[in-house]
PDB file of C-alpha atoms in Angstrom:
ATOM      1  CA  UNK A 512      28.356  88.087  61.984  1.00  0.00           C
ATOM      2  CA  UNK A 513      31.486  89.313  62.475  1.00  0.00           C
ATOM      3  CA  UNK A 514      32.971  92.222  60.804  1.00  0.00           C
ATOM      4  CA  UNK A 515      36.422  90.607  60.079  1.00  0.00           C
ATOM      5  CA  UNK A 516      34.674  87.862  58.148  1.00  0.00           C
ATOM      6  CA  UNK A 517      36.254  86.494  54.996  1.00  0.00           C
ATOM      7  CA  UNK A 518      34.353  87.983  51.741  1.00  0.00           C
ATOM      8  CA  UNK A 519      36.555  87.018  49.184  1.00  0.00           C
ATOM      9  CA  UNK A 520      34.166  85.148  46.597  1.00  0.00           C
ATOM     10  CA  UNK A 521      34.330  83.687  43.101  1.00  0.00           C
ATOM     11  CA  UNK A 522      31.374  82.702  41.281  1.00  0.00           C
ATOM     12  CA  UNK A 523      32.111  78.833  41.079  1.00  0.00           C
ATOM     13  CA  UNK A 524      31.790  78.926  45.150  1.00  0.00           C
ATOM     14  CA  UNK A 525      28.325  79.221  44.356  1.00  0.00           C
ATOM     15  CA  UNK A 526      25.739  76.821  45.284  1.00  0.00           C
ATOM     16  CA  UNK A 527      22.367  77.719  44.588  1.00  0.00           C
ATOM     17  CA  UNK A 528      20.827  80.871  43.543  1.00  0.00           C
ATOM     18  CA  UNK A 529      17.427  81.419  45.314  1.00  0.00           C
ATOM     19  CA  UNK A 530      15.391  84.409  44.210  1.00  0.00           C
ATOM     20  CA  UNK A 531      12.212  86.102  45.686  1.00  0.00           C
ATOM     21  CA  UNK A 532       9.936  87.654  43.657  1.00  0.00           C
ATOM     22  CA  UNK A 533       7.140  90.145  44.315  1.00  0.00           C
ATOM     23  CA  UNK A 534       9.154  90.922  47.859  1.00  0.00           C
ATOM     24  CA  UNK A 535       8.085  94.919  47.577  1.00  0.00           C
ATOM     25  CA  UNK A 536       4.086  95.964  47.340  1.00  0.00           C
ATOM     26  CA  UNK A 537       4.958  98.963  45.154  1.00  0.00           C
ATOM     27  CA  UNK A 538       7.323  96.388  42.694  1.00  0.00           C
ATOM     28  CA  UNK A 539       4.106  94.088  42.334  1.00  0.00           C
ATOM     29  CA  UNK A 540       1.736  96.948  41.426  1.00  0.00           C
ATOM     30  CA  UNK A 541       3.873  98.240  39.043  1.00  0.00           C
ATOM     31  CA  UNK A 542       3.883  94.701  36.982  1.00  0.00           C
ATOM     32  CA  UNK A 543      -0.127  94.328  37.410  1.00  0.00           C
ATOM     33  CA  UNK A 544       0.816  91.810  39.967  1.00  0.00           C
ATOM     34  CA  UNK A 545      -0.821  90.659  43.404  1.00  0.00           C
ATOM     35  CA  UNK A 546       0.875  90.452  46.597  1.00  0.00           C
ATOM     36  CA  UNK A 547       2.177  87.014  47.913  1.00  0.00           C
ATOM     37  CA  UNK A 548       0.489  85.400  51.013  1.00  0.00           C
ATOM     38  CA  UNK A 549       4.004  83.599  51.153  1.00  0.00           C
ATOM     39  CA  UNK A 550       7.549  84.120  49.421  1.00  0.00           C
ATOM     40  CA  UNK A 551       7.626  83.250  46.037  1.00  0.00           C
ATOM     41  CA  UNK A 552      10.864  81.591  45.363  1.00  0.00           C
ATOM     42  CA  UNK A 553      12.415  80.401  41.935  1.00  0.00           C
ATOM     43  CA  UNK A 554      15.852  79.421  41.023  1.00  0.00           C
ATOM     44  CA  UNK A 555      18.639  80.984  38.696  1.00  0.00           C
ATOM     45  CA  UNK A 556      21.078  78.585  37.594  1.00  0.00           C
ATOM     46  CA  UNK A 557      25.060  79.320  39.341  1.00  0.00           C
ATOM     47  CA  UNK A 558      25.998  79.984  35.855  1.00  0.00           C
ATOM     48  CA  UNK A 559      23.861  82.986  35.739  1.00  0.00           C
ATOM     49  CA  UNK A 560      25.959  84.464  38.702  1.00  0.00           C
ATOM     50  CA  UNK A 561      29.344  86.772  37.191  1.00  0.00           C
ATOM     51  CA  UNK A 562      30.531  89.271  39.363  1.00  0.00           C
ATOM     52  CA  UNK A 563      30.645  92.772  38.570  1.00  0.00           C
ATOM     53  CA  UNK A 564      33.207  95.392  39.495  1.00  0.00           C
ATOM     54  CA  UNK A 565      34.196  98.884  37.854  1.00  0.00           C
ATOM     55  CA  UNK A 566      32.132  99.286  34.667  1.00  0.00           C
ATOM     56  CA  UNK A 567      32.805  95.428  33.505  1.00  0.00           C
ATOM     57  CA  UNK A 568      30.885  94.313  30.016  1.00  0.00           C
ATOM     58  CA  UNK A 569      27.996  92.669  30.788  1.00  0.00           C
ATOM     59  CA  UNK A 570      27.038  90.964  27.596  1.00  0.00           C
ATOM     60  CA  UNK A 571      23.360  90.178  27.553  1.00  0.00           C
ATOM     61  CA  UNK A 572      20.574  88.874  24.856  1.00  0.00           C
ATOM     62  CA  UNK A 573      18.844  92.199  24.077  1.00  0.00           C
ATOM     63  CA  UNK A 574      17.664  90.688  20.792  1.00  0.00           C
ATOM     64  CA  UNK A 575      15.478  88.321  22.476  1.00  0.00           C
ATOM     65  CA  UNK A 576      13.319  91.411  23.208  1.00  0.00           C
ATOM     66  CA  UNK A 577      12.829  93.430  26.406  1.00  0.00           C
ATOM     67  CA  UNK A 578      15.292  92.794  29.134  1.00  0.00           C
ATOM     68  CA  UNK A 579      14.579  94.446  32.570  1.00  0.00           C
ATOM     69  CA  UNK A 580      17.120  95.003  35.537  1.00  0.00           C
ATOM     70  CA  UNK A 581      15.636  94.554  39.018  1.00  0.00           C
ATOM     71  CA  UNK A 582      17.852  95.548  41.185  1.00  0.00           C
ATOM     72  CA  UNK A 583      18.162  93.336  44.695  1.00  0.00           C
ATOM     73  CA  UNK A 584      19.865  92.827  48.104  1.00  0.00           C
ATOM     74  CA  UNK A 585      21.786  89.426  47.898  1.00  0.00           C
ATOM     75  CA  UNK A 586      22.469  87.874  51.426  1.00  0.00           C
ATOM     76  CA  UNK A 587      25.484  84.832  51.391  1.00  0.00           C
ATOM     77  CA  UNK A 588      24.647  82.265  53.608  1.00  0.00           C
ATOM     78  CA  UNK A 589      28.088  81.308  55.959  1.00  0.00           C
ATOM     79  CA  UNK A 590      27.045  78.129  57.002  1.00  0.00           C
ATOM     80  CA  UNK A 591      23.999  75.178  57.078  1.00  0.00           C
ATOM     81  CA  UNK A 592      20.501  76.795  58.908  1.00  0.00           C
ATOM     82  CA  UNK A 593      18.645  74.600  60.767  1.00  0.00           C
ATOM     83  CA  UNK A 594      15.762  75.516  62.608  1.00  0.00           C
ATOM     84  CA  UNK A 595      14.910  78.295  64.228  1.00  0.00           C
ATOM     85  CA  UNK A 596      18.053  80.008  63.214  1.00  0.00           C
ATOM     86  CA  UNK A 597      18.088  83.986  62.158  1.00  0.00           C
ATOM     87  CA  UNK A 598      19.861  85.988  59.463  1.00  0.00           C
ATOM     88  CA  UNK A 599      22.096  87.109  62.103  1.00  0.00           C
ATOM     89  CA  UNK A 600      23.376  83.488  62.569  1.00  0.00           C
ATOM     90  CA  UNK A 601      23.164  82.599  59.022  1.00  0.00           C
ATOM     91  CA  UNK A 602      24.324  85.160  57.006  1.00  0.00           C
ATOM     92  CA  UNK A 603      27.896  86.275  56.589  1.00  0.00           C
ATOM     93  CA  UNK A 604      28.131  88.720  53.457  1.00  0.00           C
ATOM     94  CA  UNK A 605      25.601  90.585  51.445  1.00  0.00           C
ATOM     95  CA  UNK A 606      26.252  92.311  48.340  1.00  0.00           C
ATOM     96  CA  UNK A 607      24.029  94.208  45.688  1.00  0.00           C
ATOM     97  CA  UNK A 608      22.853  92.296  42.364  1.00  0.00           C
ATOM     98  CA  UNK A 609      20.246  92.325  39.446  1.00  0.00           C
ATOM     99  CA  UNK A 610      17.900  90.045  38.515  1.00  0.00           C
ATOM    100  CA  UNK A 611      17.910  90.679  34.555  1.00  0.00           C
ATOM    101  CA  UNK A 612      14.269  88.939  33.570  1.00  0.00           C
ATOM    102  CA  UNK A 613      13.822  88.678  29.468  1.00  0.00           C
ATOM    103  CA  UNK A 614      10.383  90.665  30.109  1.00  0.00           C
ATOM    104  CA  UNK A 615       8.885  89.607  26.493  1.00  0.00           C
ATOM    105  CA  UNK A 616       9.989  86.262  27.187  1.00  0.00           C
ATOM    106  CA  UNK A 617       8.349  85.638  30.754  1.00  0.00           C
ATOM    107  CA  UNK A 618       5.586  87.245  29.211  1.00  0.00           C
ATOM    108  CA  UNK A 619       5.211  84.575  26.597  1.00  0.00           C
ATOM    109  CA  UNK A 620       6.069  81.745  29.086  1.00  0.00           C
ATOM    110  CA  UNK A 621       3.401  82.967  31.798  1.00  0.00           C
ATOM    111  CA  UNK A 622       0.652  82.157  29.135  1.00  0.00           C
ATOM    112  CA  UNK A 623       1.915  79.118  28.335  1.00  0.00           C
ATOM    113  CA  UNK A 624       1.871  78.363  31.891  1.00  0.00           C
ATOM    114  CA  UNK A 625       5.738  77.354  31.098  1.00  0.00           C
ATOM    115  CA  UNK A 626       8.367  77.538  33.616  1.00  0.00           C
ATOM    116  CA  UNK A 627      10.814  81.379  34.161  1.00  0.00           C
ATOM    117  CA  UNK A 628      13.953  80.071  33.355  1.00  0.00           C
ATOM    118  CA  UNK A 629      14.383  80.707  29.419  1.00  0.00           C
ATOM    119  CA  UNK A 630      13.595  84.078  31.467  1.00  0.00           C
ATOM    120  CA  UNK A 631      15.575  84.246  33.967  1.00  0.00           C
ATOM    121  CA  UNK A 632      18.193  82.034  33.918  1.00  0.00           C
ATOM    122  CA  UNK A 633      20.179  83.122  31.206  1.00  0.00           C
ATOM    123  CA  UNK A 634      24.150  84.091  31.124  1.00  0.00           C
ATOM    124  CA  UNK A 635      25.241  87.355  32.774  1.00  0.00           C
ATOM    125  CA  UNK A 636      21.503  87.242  34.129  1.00  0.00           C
ATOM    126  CA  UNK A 637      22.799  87.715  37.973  1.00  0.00           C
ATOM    127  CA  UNK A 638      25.772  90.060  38.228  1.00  0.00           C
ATOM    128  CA  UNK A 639      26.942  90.938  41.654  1.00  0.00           C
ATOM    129  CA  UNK A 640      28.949  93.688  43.270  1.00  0.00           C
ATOM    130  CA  UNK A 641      31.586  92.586  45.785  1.00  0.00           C
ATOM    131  CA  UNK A 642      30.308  91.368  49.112  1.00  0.00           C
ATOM    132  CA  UNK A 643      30.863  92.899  52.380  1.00  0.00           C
ATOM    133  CA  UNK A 644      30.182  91.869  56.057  1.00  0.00           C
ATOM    134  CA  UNK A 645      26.898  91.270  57.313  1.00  0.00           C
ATOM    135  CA  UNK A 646      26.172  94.325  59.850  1.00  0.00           C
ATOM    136  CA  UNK A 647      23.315  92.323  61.419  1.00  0.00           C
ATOM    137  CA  UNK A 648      19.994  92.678  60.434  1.00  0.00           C
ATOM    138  CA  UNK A 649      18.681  95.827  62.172  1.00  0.00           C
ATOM    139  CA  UNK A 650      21.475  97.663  60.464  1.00  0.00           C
ATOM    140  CA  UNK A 651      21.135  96.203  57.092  1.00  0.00           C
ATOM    141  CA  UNK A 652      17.064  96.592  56.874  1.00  0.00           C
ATOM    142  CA  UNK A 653      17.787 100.644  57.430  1.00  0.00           C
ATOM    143  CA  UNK A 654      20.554 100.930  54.583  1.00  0.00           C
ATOM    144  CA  UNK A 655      18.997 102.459  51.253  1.00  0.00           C
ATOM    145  CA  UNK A 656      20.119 100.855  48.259  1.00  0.00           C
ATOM    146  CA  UNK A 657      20.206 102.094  44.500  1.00  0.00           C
ATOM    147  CA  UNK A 658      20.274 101.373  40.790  1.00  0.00           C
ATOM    148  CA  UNK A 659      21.609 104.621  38.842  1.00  0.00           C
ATOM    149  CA  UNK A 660      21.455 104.169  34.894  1.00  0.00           C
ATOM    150  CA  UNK A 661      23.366 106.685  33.058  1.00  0.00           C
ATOM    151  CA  UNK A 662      23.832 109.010  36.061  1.00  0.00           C
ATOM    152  CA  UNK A 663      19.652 108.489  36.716  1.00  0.00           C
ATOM    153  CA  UNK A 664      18.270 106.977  39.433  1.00  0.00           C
ATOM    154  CA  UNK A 665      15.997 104.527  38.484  1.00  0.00           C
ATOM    155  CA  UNK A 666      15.429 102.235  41.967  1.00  0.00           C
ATOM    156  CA  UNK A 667      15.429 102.842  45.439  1.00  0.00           C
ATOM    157  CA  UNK A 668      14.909 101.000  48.764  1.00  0.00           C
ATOM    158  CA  UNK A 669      15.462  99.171  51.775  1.00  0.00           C
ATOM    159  CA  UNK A 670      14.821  95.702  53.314  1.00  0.00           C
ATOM    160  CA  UNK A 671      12.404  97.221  55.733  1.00  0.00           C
ATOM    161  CA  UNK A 672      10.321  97.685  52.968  1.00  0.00           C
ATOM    162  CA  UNK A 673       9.744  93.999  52.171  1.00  0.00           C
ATOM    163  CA  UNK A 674       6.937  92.181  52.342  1.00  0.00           C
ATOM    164  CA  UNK A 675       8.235  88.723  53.692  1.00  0.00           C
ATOM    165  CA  UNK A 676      11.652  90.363  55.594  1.00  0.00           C
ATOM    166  CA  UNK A 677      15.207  88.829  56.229  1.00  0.00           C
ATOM    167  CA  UNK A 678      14.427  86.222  59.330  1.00  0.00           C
ATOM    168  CA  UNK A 679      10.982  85.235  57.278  1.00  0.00           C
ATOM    169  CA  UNK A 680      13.129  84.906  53.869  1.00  0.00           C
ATOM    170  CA  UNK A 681      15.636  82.476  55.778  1.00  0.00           C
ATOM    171  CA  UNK A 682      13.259  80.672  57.398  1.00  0.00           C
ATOM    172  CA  UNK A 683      11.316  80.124  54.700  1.00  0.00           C
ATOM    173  CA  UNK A 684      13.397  78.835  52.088  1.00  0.00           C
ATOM    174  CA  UNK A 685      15.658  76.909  54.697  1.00  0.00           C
ATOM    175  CA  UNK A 686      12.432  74.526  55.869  1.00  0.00           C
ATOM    176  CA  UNK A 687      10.932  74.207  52.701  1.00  0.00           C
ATOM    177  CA  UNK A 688      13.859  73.951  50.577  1.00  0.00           C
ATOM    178  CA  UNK A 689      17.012  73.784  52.350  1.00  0.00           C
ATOM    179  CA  UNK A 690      19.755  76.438  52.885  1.00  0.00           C
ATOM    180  CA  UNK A 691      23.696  75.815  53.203  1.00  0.00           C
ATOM    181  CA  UNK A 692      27.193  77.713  53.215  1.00  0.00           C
ATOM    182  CA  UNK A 693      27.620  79.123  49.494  1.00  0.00           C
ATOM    183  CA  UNK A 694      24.084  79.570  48.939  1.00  0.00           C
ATOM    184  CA  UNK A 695      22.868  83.028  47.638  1.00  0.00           C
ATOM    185  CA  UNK A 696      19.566  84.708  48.438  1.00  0.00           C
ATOM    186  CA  UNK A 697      18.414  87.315  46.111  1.00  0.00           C
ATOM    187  CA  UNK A 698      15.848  89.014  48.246  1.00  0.00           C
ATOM    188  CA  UNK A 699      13.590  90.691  46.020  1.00  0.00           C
ATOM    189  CA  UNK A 700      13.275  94.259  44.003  1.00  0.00           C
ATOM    190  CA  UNK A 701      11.915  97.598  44.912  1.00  0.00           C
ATOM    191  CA  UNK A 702       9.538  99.508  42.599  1.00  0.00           C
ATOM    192  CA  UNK A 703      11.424 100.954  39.049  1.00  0.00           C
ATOM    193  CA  UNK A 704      12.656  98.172  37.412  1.00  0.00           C
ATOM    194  CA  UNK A 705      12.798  98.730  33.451  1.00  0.00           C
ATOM    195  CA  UNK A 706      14.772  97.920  30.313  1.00  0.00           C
ATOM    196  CA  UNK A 707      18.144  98.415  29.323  1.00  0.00           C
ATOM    197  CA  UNK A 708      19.726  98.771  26.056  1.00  0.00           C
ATOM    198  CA  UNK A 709      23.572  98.363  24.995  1.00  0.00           C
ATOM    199  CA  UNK A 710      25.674 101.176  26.213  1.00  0.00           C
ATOM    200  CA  UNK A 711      23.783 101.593  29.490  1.00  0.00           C
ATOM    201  CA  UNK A 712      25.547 101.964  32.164  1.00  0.00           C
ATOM    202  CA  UNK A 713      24.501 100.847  35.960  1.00  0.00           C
ATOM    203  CA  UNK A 714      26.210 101.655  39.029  1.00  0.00           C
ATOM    204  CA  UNK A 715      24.996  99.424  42.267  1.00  0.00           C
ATOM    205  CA  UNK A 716      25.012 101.759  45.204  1.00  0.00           C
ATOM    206  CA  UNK A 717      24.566 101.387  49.091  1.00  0.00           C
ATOM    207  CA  UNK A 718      23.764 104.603  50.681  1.00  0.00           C
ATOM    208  CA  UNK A 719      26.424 106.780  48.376  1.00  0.00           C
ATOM    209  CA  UNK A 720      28.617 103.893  47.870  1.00  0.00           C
ATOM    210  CA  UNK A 721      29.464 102.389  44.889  1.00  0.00           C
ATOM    211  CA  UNK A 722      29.841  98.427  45.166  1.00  0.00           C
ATOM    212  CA  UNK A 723      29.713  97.836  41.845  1.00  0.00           C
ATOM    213  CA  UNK A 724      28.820  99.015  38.328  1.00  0.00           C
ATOM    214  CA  UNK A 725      28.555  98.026  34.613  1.00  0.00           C
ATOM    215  CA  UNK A 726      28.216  98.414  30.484  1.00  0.00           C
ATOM    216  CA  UNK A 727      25.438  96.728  29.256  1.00  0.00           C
ATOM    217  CA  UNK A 728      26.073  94.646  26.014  1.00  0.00           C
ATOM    218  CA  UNK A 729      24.612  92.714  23.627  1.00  0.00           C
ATOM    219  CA  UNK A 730      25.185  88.800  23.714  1.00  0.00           C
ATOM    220  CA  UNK A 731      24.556  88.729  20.178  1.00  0.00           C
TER     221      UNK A 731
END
């Protein structure tokens, strides 16, 4: 796309929030998990979606047990995919985000054999950075990204490192479910996700660049 792109945003552009999980071998091993044949995609609801600039509060439900951050690459889609099309054609901004899962609680609803979304659907439970153009996907799979916690690094990776990668991801969830301009596509975390408690503080980084950071808080 092209560099001069637009990439203002405001959370209530959103559409939908589509999320891959187990995306990274080493991610899925950690959890006990096995690898996906195909993408496994779930939803987070637009309200989950706050955007996240220089340490902002980001209140969260900590007493409603563990709460993990999984850090991700989030693509924007520009415009409606159809067919055949690539990430090149249909993506216009990415930014960094977390996918904050209530650990205890999807836990609890896996047994049940109950739905993720008391999980991972709460409030605050998708903060991204800022969004900046799409460099094309060659580019972008090469760029290391980063979760630091309290001056730690805790996750590291890159999109060639997925299992399913951009052009699958896009294809993928525009056949079976439909992709348009304001979607989001959380793409799925690398290996070191882990809990947070209040007073943590997270910086989002691309290569050595901060794009966004926060103050983890309790929701109360």
């Amino acid at each position: 796309m092209n560099a001069d792109v637009n990439v203002n945003f405001v959370p209530s552009s959103v559409r939908n929030v589509y999320c891959i999980g187990r995306n990274y071998r080493l991610h899925a091993a950690e959890l006990g998990n096995d690898v996906p044949a195909q993408p496994m995609v779930f939803l987070k609801p637009s309200h989950a979606v706050t955007l996240i600039a220089d340490w902002t509060e980001l209140p969260l439900p900590l007493h409603a047990g563990a709460v993990h951050h999984e850090l991700e690459l989030v693509l924007r889609i520009g415009r409606k995919v159809t067919t055949g099309m690539t990430a090149d054609e249909a993506v216009d901004a990415y930014a960094l985000g977390i996918d904050f899962t209530l650990r205890d609680v999807q836990d609890l609803l896996k047994q049940k054999g109950h739905p993720w979304l008391a999980a991972k659907g709460v409030l605050n439970s998708a903060p991204i950075t800022r969004f900046v153009p799409f460099p094309g996907t060659s580019e972008l799979e090469r760029m290391p990204f980063s979760l630091v916690k309290n001056d730690a690094t805790v996750q590291l990776g890159a999109a060639e490192e997925m299992i399913f990668p951009l052009n699958a991801l896009i294809s993928y969830v525009a056949k079976h479910y439909g992709l348009g301009e304001g979607d989001l596509l959380f793409t799925g975390t690398p290996a070191g996700v882990g809990p947070v408690q209040a007073g943590d503080r997270l910086a989002l980084c691309l290569r050595e660049e901060v794009l966004g950071s926060c103050t983890i808080a309790d929701l109360g």
